[in-house]
PDB file of C-alpha atoms in Angstrom:
ATOM      1  CA  ILE F   1     160.139  12.581 151.009  1.00 88.00           C
ATOM      2  CA  ILE F   2     163.217  14.805 150.733  1.00 92.00           C
ATOM      3  CA  GLY F   3     162.893  14.486 146.362  1.00 92.00           C
ATOM      4  CA  PHE F   4     159.472  16.088 146.970  1.00 91.00           C
ATOM      5  CA  VAL F   5     160.363  18.854 149.776  1.00 91.00           C
ATOM      6  CA  ALA F   6     163.716  19.472 147.510  1.00 93.00           C
ATOM      7  CA  THR F   7     161.405  20.621 144.710  1.00 92.00           C
ATOM      8  CA  LEU F   8     157.940  21.771 146.313  1.00 93.00           C
ATOM      9  CA  LEU F   9     160.408  24.073 149.131  1.00 95.00           C
ATOM     10  CA  PRO F  10     161.737  26.622 146.432  1.00 95.00           C
ATOM     11  CA  TYR F  11     157.853  27.360 145.285  1.00 95.00           C
ATOM     12  CA  LEU F  12     156.746  27.799 148.909  1.00 95.00           C
ATOM     13  CA  ILE F  13     159.782  30.183 149.539  1.00 96.00           C
ATOM     14  CA  LEU F  14     159.140  32.097 146.311  1.00 95.00           C
ATOM     15  CA  ASN F  15     155.700  32.679 147.180  1.00 95.00           C
ATOM     16  CA  HIS F  16     156.240  33.892 150.335  1.00 96.00           C
ATOM     17  CA  ILE F  17     158.058  36.502 149.097  1.00 95.00           C
ATOM     18  CA  LEU F  18     155.721  37.471 145.712  1.00 94.00           C
ATOM     19  CA  ASN F  19     152.216  37.080 148.014  1.00 92.00           C
ATOM     20  CA  ASN F  20     153.713  37.068 151.679  1.00 94.00           C
ATOM     21  CA  ASN F  21     151.747  33.592 152.083  1.00 94.00           C
ATOM     22  CA  PRO F  22     153.824  30.103 151.202  1.00 95.00           C
ATOM     23  CA  ILE F  23     150.825  28.546 149.855  1.00 94.00           C
ATOM     24  CA  HIS F  24     148.945  30.897 148.488  1.00 93.00           C
ATOM     25  CA  PRO F  25     148.118  29.277 144.721  1.00 91.00           C
ATOM     26  CA  PHE F  26     146.157  26.312 147.221  1.00 91.00           C
ATOM     27  CA  THR F  27     144.418  28.718 148.890  1.00 91.00           C
ATOM     28  CA  TYR F  28     143.724  30.655 145.408  1.00 90.00           C
ATOM     29  CA  GLN F  29     142.457  27.581 143.668  1.00 87.00           C
ATOM     30  CA  LEU F  30     140.152  26.383 146.402  1.00 86.00           C
ATOM     31  CA  LEU F  31     138.850  30.236 146.003  1.00 88.00           C
ATOM     32  CA  LEU F  32     138.396  29.170 142.215  1.00 87.00           C
ATOM     33  CA  THR F  33     136.181  25.631 142.923  1.00 84.00           C
ATOM     34  CA  GLN F  34     133.842  27.315 145.248  1.00 83.00           C
ATOM     35  CA  ASN F  35     133.180  29.904 142.211  1.00 87.00           C
ATOM     36  CA  SER F  36     133.456  28.028 138.979  1.00 87.00           C
ATOM     37  CA  GLY F  37     133.065  24.431 137.079  1.00 87.00           C
ATOM     38  CA  TRP F  38     129.165  24.437 138.228  1.00 90.00           C
ATOM     39  CA  PHE F  39     128.287  22.658 134.221  1.00 89.00           C
ATOM     40  CA  ASN F  40     130.589  20.087 135.250  1.00 92.00           C
ATOM     41  CA  TYR F  41     128.983  18.988 138.996  1.00 92.00           C
ATOM     42  CA  GLN F  42     128.005  14.783 137.801  1.00 94.00           C
ATOM     43  CA  PRO F  43     126.528  12.501 139.754  1.00 94.00           C
ATOM     44  CA  LEU F  44     129.048   9.505 141.450  1.00 92.00           C
ATOM     45  CA  SER F  45     128.214   7.048 138.616  1.00 93.00           C
ATOM     46  CA  PHE F  46     129.478   9.912 136.284  1.00 95.00           C
ATOM     47  CA  TYR F  47     133.693   8.271 136.365  1.00 94.00           C
ATOM     48  CA  PHE F  48     132.437   4.466 136.244  1.00 89.00           C
ATOM     49  CA  MET F  49     130.295   5.449 133.318  1.00 90.00           C
ATOM     50  CA  GLN F  50     132.700   7.532 131.572  1.00 89.00           C
ATOM     51  CA  LEU F  51     135.685   4.588 132.037  1.00 88.00           C
ATOM     52  CA  PHE F  52     133.258   2.241 130.786  1.00 84.00           C
ATOM     53  CA  ASN F  53     132.501   4.187 127.581  1.00 84.00           C
ATOM     54  CA  GLU F  54     136.439   5.024 126.790  1.00 85.00           C
ATOM     55  CA  ASN F  55     137.293   0.807 127.168  1.00 88.00           C
ATOM     56  CA  ILE F  56     135.746  -1.871 128.906  1.00 86.00           C
ATOM     57  CA  LEU F  57     139.109  -3.335 130.224  1.00 89.00           C
ATOM     58  CA  TYR F  58     139.168  -0.259 132.412  1.00 90.00           C
ATOM     59  CA  LEU F  59     136.723  -2.579 134.404  1.00 87.00           C
ATOM     60  CA  LEU F  60     139.105  -5.152 135.044  1.00 91.00           C
ATOM     61  CA  GLY F  61     141.027  -2.613 137.471  1.00 92.00           C
ATOM     62  CA  PHE F  62     138.370  -3.032 140.234  1.00 89.00           C
ATOM     63  CA  ALA F  63     138.904  -6.922 140.137  1.00 92.00           C
ATOM     64  CA  GLY F  64     142.959  -6.067 140.101  1.00 93.00           C
ATOM     65  CA  MET F  65     142.859  -4.088 143.227  1.00 93.00           C
ATOM     66  CA  VAL F  66     140.888  -6.711 145.195  1.00 92.00           C
ATOM     67  CA  PHE F  67     144.048  -9.359 143.554  1.00 91.00           C
ATOM     68  CA  MET F  68     146.134  -6.771 144.819  1.00 93.00           C
ATOM     69  CA  LEU F  69     144.683  -5.608 148.894  1.00 93.00           C
ATOM     70  CA  ARG F  70     144.389 -10.060 148.526  1.00 91.00           C
ATOM     71  CA  ASN F  71     148.435 -10.191 148.240  1.00 89.00           C
ATOM     72  CA  LYS F  72     150.470 -10.996 150.933  1.00 90.00           C
ATOM     73  CA  ASP F  73     153.127  -8.322 149.174  1.00 91.00           C
ATOM     74  CA  LEU F  74     152.934  -4.911 151.000  1.00 91.00           C
ATOM     75  CA  ASN F  75     153.847  -2.680 147.905  1.00 90.00           C
ATOM     76  CA  LYS F  76     151.371  -4.695 145.992  1.00 91.00           C
ATOM     77  CA  LYS F  77     148.531  -3.273 148.622  1.00 93.00           C
ATOM     78  CA  LEU F  78     150.039   0.152 148.352  1.00 93.00           C
ATOM     79  CA  ILE F  79     149.475   0.072 144.226  1.00 93.00           C
ATOM     80  CA  ALA F  80     145.564  -0.589 145.145  1.00 94.00           C
ATOM     81  CA  ALA F  81     145.446   1.675 148.521  1.00 94.00           C
ATOM     82  CA  ALA F  82     146.891   4.512 145.961  1.00 93.00           C
ATOM     83  CA  PHE F  83     144.556   4.036 143.234  1.00 94.00           C
ATOM     84  CA  ILE F  84     141.591   3.509 145.770  1.00 94.00           C
ATOM     85  CA  LEU F  85     142.316   6.856 148.069  1.00 94.00           C
ATOM     86  CA  PHE F  86     142.196   8.861 144.658  1.00 92.00           C
ATOM     87  CA  PHE F  87     139.158   7.589 143.308  1.00 94.00           C
ATOM     88  CA  ILE F  88     137.759   8.329 146.472  1.00 94.00           C
ATOM     89  CA  PHE F  89     138.723  12.160 146.279  1.00 93.00           C
ATOM     90  CA  PHE F  90     137.378  12.456 142.911  1.00 94.00           C
ATOM     91  CA  ASN F  91     134.709  10.863 143.337  1.00 94.00           C
ATOM     92  CA  LEU F  92     133.858  13.275 146.314  1.00 92.00           C
ATOM     93  CA  MET F  93     134.415  16.481 144.695  1.00 90.00           C
ATOM     94  CA  LYS F  94     130.841  17.686 143.134  1.00 89.00           C
ATOM     95  CA  GLN F  95     133.269  18.621 139.828  1.00 90.00           C
ATOM     96  CA  LYS F  96     133.880  15.774 137.811  1.00 94.00           C
ATOM     97  CA  GLU F  97     135.789  15.745 134.489  1.00 93.00           C
ATOM     98  CA  ILE F  98     137.536  12.524 133.253  1.00 91.00           C
ATOM     99  CA  ARG F  99     140.479  14.181 132.329  1.00 92.00           C
ATOM    100  CA  PHE F 100     141.122  14.071 136.384  1.00 92.00           C
ATOM    101  CA  LEU F 101     141.950  10.812 136.161  1.00 92.00           C
ATOM    102  CA  ILE F 102     145.158  11.039 134.380  1.00 93.00           C
ATOM    103  CA  ILE F 103     147.045  10.627 137.849  1.00 92.00           C
ATOM    104  CA  LEU F 104     145.127   7.383 138.328  1.00 92.00           C
ATOM    105  CA  MET F 105     146.131   6.069 135.164  1.00 93.00           C
ATOM    106  CA  PRO F 106     149.687   4.458 136.164  1.00 93.00           C
ATOM    107  CA  TYR F 107     147.604   2.870 139.012  1.00 94.00           C
ATOM    108  CA  LEU F 108     145.171   1.948 136.539  1.00 94.00           C
ATOM    109  CA  PHE F 109     146.914   0.105 134.348  1.00 94.00           C
ATOM    110  CA  ILE F 110     148.889  -1.712 136.649  1.00 95.00           C
ATOM    111  CA  LEU F 111     145.684  -3.260 138.179  1.00 95.00           C
ATOM    112  CA  ILE F 112     144.358  -4.194 134.778  1.00 94.00           C
ATOM    113  CA  SER F 113     147.247  -6.178 133.942  1.00 94.00           C
ATOM    114  CA  VAL F 114     146.988  -8.128 137.609  1.00 93.00           C
ATOM    115  CA  SER F 115     143.595  -9.186 136.524  1.00 93.00           C
ATOM    116  CA  ILE F 116     144.583  -9.943 132.267  1.00 92.00           C
ATOM    117  CA  PHE F 117     147.200 -11.914 133.916  1.00 91.00           C
ATOM    118  CA  TYR F 118     145.564 -13.449 136.996  1.00 90.00           C
ATOM    119  CA  ILE F 119     142.622 -14.551 134.080  1.00 90.00           C
ATOM    120  CA  ILE F 120     144.844 -16.012 131.431  1.00 90.00           C
ATOM    121  CA  ASN F 121     146.964 -18.343 134.113  1.00 89.00           C
ATOM    122  CA  ASN F 122     144.061 -19.667 135.746  1.00 89.00           C
ATOM    123  CA  LEU F 123     142.674 -20.628 132.303  1.00 89.00           C
ATOM    124  CA  LYS F 124     144.037 -23.931 130.908  1.00 85.00           C
ATOM    125  CA  LYS F 125     142.297 -24.500 127.828  1.00 88.00           C
ATOM    126  CA  LYS F 126     144.469 -22.746 125.191  1.00 87.00           C
ATOM    127  CA  TYR F 127     141.046 -21.734 123.409  1.00 89.00           C
ATOM    128  CA  LEU F 128     139.666 -20.279 126.259  1.00 88.00           C
ATOM    129  CA  ARG F 129     143.048 -17.750 126.386  1.00 89.00           C
ATOM    130  CA  ILE F 130     142.601 -17.190 122.747  1.00 90.00           C
ATOM    131  CA  ALA F 131     139.288 -15.815 123.661  1.00 91.00           C
ATOM    132  CA  VAL F 132     140.796 -13.823 126.137  1.00 89.00           C
ATOM    133  CA  TYR F 133     143.288 -12.096 124.043  1.00 91.00           C
ATOM    134  CA  GLY F 134     140.462 -11.780 121.164  1.00 93.00           C
ATOM    135  CA  VAL F 135     138.555  -9.712 123.931  1.00 90.00           C
ATOM    136  CA  ILE F 136     141.465  -7.410 124.451  1.00 91.00           C
ATOM    137  CA  ALA F 137     142.298  -7.155 121.382  1.00 93.00           C
ATOM    138  CA  ILE F 138     138.914  -5.797 120.029  1.00 92.00           C
ATOM    139  CA  SER F 139     138.921  -3.591 123.195  1.00 91.00           C
ATOM    140  CA  PHE F 140     140.880  -1.227 121.649  1.00 90.00           C
ATOM    141  CA  ILE F 141     139.629  -1.249 118.499  1.00 93.00           C
ATOM    142  CA  PHE F 142     136.179  -0.163 119.764  1.00 90.00           C
ATOM    143  CA  SER F 143     138.720   2.538 121.521  1.00 89.00           C
ATOM    144  CA  THR F 144     140.499   3.739 118.487  1.00 91.00           C
ATOM    145  CA  ILE F 145     136.705   3.567 117.062  1.00 92.00           C
ATOM    146  CA  ASN F 146     135.696   6.114 120.151  1.00 88.00           C
ATOM    147  CA  ILE F 147     139.038   8.154 119.598  1.00 89.00           C
ATOM    148  CA  SER F 148     138.251   8.735 115.910  1.00 92.00           C
ATOM    149  CA  ASN F 149     134.464   9.458 116.422  1.00 91.00           C
ATOM    150  CA  PHE F 150     135.035  12.119 118.966  1.00 88.00           C
ATOM    151  CA  TYR F 151     138.006  13.397 116.851  1.00 91.00           C
ATOM    152  CA  LYS F 152     135.857  14.370 114.112  1.00 91.00           C
ATOM    153  CA  SER F 153     133.042  15.496 116.604  1.00 89.00           C
ATOM    154  CA  GLU F 154     135.361  18.088 117.751  1.00 87.00           C
ATOM    155  CA  ILE F 155     136.715  19.334 114.163  1.00 88.00           C
ATOM    156  CA  ASN F 156     133.252  19.577 112.912  1.00 87.00           C
ATOM    157  CA  LYS F 157     132.165  21.550 115.720  1.00 86.00           C
ATOM    158  CA  GLY F 158     131.513  25.515 114.819  1.00 87.00           C
ATOM    159  CA  ASN F 159     133.662  28.212 116.383  1.00 92.00           C
ATOM    160  CA  LYS F 160     131.336  30.453 117.889  1.00 93.00           C
ATOM    161  CA  TYR F 161     133.878  33.077 118.431  1.00 96.00           C
ATOM    162  CA  GLN F 162     135.200  33.265 114.432  1.00 95.00           C
ATOM    163  CA  LEU F 163     133.268  36.477 114.034  1.00 96.00           C
ATOM    164  CA  LEU F 164     135.111  38.077 117.107  1.00 97.00           C
ATOM    165  CA  GLN F 165     138.688  36.849 116.091  1.00 97.00           C
ATOM    166  CA  ASP F 166     138.138  38.352 112.393  1.00 96.00           C
ATOM    167  CA  LYS F 167     136.916  41.417 114.153  1.00 96.00           C
ATOM    168  CA  PHE F 168     139.983  41.229 116.756  1.00 97.00           C
ATOM    169  CA  GLN F 169     142.695  40.946 113.759  1.00 96.00           C
ATOM    170  CA  GLU F 170     141.144  44.157 111.846  1.00 96.00           C
ATOM    171  CA  ASP F 171     144.252  46.716 112.128  1.00 94.00           C
ATOM    172  CA  GLU F 172     142.369  49.074 113.877  1.00 95.00           C
ATOM    173  CA  VAL F 173     142.532  47.322 116.705  1.00 96.00           C
ATOM    174  CA  ASN F 174     144.964  48.456 118.839  1.00 95.00           C
ATOM    175  CA  GLY F 175     146.090  49.854 122.163  1.00 96.00           C
ATOM    176  CA  ASN F 176     144.836  48.127 125.674  1.00 97.00           C
ATOM    177  CA  LEU F 177     142.738  45.236 124.445  1.00 98.00           C
ATOM    178  CA  TRP F 178     140.209  43.402 126.259  1.00 98.00           C
ATOM    179  CA  VAL F 179     138.590  39.954 125.942  1.00 98.00           C
ATOM    180  CA  SER F 180     136.334  37.785 127.429  1.00 97.00           C
ATOM    181  CA  ASN F 181     138.128  34.637 126.243  1.00 96.00           C
ATOM    182  CA  PRO F 182     141.387  34.197 125.259  1.00 96.00           C
ATOM    183  CA  VAL F 183     139.998  32.310 122.571  1.00 96.00           C
ATOM    184  CA  ILE F 184     139.142  35.612 120.886  1.00 97.00           C
ATOM    185  CA  SER F 185     142.303  36.954 120.786  1.00 96.00           C
ATOM    186  CA  ALA F 186     144.056  32.638 119.346  1.00 94.00           C
ATOM    187  CA  PHE F 187     145.092  33.916 115.930  1.00 94.00           C
ATOM    188  CA  SER F 188     146.966  37.563 116.867  1.00 95.00           C
ATOM    189  CA  ASP F 189     149.736  38.659 118.333  1.00 94.00           C
ATOM    190  CA  LYS F 190     148.418  41.996 119.694  1.00 96.00           C
ATOM    191  CA  LYS F 191     148.655  42.406 123.088  1.00 95.00           C
ATOM    192  CA  ILE F 192     146.182  41.708 126.158  1.00 96.00           C
ATOM    193  CA  SER F 193     145.267  43.658 128.685  1.00 96.00           C
ATOM    194  CA  ASN F 194     142.568  42.653 130.568  1.00 96.00           C
ATOM    195  CA  ILE F 195     140.765  38.903 130.384  1.00 96.00           C
ATOM    196  CA  MET F 196     137.668  39.308 131.950  1.00 96.00           C
ATOM    197  CA  TYR F 197     136.154  36.628 132.989  1.00 91.00           C
ATOM    198  CA  TYR F 198     139.019  35.904 135.171  1.00 90.00           C
ATOM    199  CA  PRO F 199     139.448  34.312 138.328  1.00 90.00           C
ATOM    200  CA  PHE F 200     135.767  33.950 137.876  1.00 92.00           C
ATOM    201  CA  PHE F 201     132.646  36.893 137.798  1.00 94.00           C
ATOM    202  CA  ASN F 202     130.495  38.754 140.778  1.00 93.00           C
ATOM    203  CA  GLU F 203     128.946  41.738 142.137  1.00 94.00           C
ATOM    204  CA  ASP F 204     132.836  42.808 143.019  1.00 94.00           C
ATOM    205  CA  LYS F 205     133.787  41.952 139.761  1.00 95.00           C
ATOM    206  CA  LYS F 206     131.468  44.092 137.705  1.00 97.00           C
ATOM    207  CA  GLU F 207     132.829  46.928 140.055  1.00 96.00           C
ATOM    208  CA  GLU F 208     136.284  46.239 139.524  1.00 96.00           C
ATOM    209  CA  LEU F 209     135.547  46.088 135.169  1.00 97.00           C
ATOM    210  CA  ILE F 210     133.531  48.825 135.566  1.00 97.00           C
ATOM    211  CA  ARG F 211     136.326  50.831 137.098  1.00 96.00           C
ATOM    212  CA  ASP F 212     138.895  50.364 135.257  1.00 96.00           C
ATOM    213  CA  SER F 213     137.504  49.807 132.253  1.00 96.00           C
ATOM    214  CA  ILE F 214     138.196  53.696 131.296  1.00 96.00           C
ATOM    215  CA  LYS F 215     141.869  52.027 130.660  1.00 96.00           C
ATOM    216  CA  ALA F 216     140.284  49.616 127.997  1.00 97.00           C
ATOM    217  CA  ASP F 217     140.607  51.282 123.965  1.00 97.00           C
ATOM    218  CA  PHE F 218     138.725  47.889 122.576  1.00 98.00           C
ATOM    219  CA  ILE F 219     136.201  45.273 124.420  1.00 98.00           C
ATOM    220  CA  PHE F 220     135.816  42.158 123.060  1.00 98.00           C
ATOM    221  CA  ILE F 221     133.019  40.145 125.204  1.00 97.00           C
ATOM    222  CA  ASP F 222     130.999  36.665 124.941  1.00 97.00           C
ATOM    223  CA  SER F 223     128.329  37.001 127.341  1.00 96.00           C
ATOM    224  CA  CYS F 224     128.548  33.349 128.268  1.00 95.00           C
ATOM    225  CA  ASP F 225     132.288  33.570 129.353  1.00 96.00           C
ATOM    226  CA  LEU F 226     131.251  35.532 132.478  1.00 95.00           C
ATOM    227  CA  ALA F 227     129.991  32.399 133.990  1.00 92.00           C
ATOM    228  CA  CYS F 228     127.040  32.733 136.469  1.00 93.00           C
ATOM    229  CA  LYS F 229     126.322  30.261 139.164  1.00 90.00           C
ATOM    230  CA  PRO F 230     123.120  28.082 138.220  1.00 88.00           C
ATOM    231  CA  ASP F 231     120.057  30.322 139.673  1.00 88.00           C
ATOM    232  CA  ASP F 232     122.093  33.383 140.549  1.00 91.00           C
ATOM    233  CA  ILE F 233     120.011  36.207 140.339  1.00 94.00           C
ATOM    234  CA  SER F 234     122.020  38.922 141.306  1.00 94.00           C
ATOM    235  CA  CYS F 235     125.362  37.384 139.674  1.00 94.00           C
ATOM    236  CA  GLU F 236     122.881  37.769 135.773  1.00 94.00           C
ATOM    237  CA  LYS F 237     121.598  41.210 137.013  1.00 96.00           C
ATOM    238  CA  SER F 238     125.486  42.145 137.619  1.00 96.00           C
ATOM    239  CA  LYS F 239     126.297  40.598 133.916  1.00 96.00           C
ATOM    240  CA  ILE F 240     123.240  43.129 132.526  1.00 96.00           C
ATOM    241  CA  GLU F 241     124.105  46.106 134.440  1.00 97.00           C
ATOM    242  CA  LEU F 242     128.029  45.698 132.967  1.00 97.00           C
ATOM    243  CA  LEU F 243     126.326  45.079 129.677  1.00 96.00           C
ATOM    244  CA  ASP F 244     124.896  48.523 129.490  1.00 97.00           C
ATOM    245  CA  TYR F 245     127.406  50.074 131.438  1.00 97.00           C
ATOM    246  CA  PHE F 246     129.952  49.431 128.210  1.00 97.00           C
ATOM    247  CA  LYS F 247     126.337  50.232 126.093  1.00 96.00           C
ATOM    248  CA  LYS F 248     126.923  53.928 126.845  1.00 96.00           C
ATOM    249  CA  GLN F 249     130.038  54.476 127.815  1.00 96.00           C
ATOM    250  CA  PHE F 250     131.553  52.848 124.376  1.00 97.00           C
ATOM    251  CA  LYS F 251     130.483  53.077 120.992  1.00 97.00           C
ATOM    252  CA  ASN F 252     128.892  49.362 120.160  1.00 97.00           C
ATOM    253  CA  ILE F 253     130.491  48.899 116.865  1.00 96.00           C
ATOM    254  CA  PHE F 254     129.953  45.234 116.596  1.00 97.00           C
ATOM    255  CA  SER F 255     126.876  42.943 117.935  1.00 96.00           C
ATOM    256  CA  ILE F 256     125.655  39.526 117.361  1.00 96.00           C
ATOM    257  CA  LEU F 257     123.521  36.710 119.250  1.00 95.00           C
ATOM    258  CA  LYS F 258     125.095  33.289 119.323  1.00 91.00           C
ATOM    259  CA  GLY F 259     122.449  31.039 120.518  1.00 88.00           C
ATOM    260  CA  HIS F 260     121.533  32.185 124.361  1.00 91.00           C
ATOM    261  CA  CYS F 261     125.061  34.295 123.984  1.00 95.00           C
ATOM    262  CA  GLN F 262     125.432  37.959 123.446  1.00 96.00           C
ATOM    263  CA  GLN F 263     128.494  39.103 121.301  1.00 97.00           C
ATOM    264  CA  PHE F 264     129.739  42.318 121.523  1.00 97.00           C
ATOM    265  CA  VAL F 265     133.238  44.680 120.569  1.00 97.00           C
ATOM    266  CA  PHE F 266     133.297  47.861 122.465  1.00 98.00           C
ATOM    267  CA  LYS F 267     135.523  50.841 121.140  1.00 97.00           C
ATOM    268  CA  LYS F 268     135.876  53.954 123.174  1.00 94.00           C
TER     269      LYS F 268
END
């Protein structure tokens, strides 16, 4: 507790000085979670299926959890309890992503190990133990294949921002530069003045962008970066109104349709 407080307290004090609210980052994150991530809303079965796809051995973690809870050692019960509490918490969240479970991995690996050693220690015949080792080895082989396939699929994906990135690196592009996604400026050292999508897009954000656009010299925008909640007609209308305003007030020097996303470069 002392170690945790010693680390956290300076952070809370700094936020109180900067924002007059020591827990500002936490309340702000709560606001962000309520206004983003809709496309990652997943059913309760998501983590169970994804863990199974990653490596079948992950399922042994749930058996290990039972073994640990039945153990008389309180410390072992606490390891299982920590895993259960975190796992329930992440499953209660509508937005589910496999990367969230990184915090769970140390507990999960311990629980898997408990299961494996329990199985091996209770197998009297040597050939059965060898079979268990074989299953473990095969699971790692399949896991490696999955990683390799995922890597290949990622590197073969097209870069939908390629044309915007090329335009962004042109010599004439300078001054106050607005982008709808940091990826657009990924290969340049030019300074960005405004990241338009942040923290989220709605009517108020539209008004803010219109009001501040007088400062912009170039605007690089992909319409899909200004994400709206599914079936939010009002938000989609605001996006159309914003693009129409830019078309009227700026010179449109580049436009293209990428799938259902519109990309533009506007110049003052």
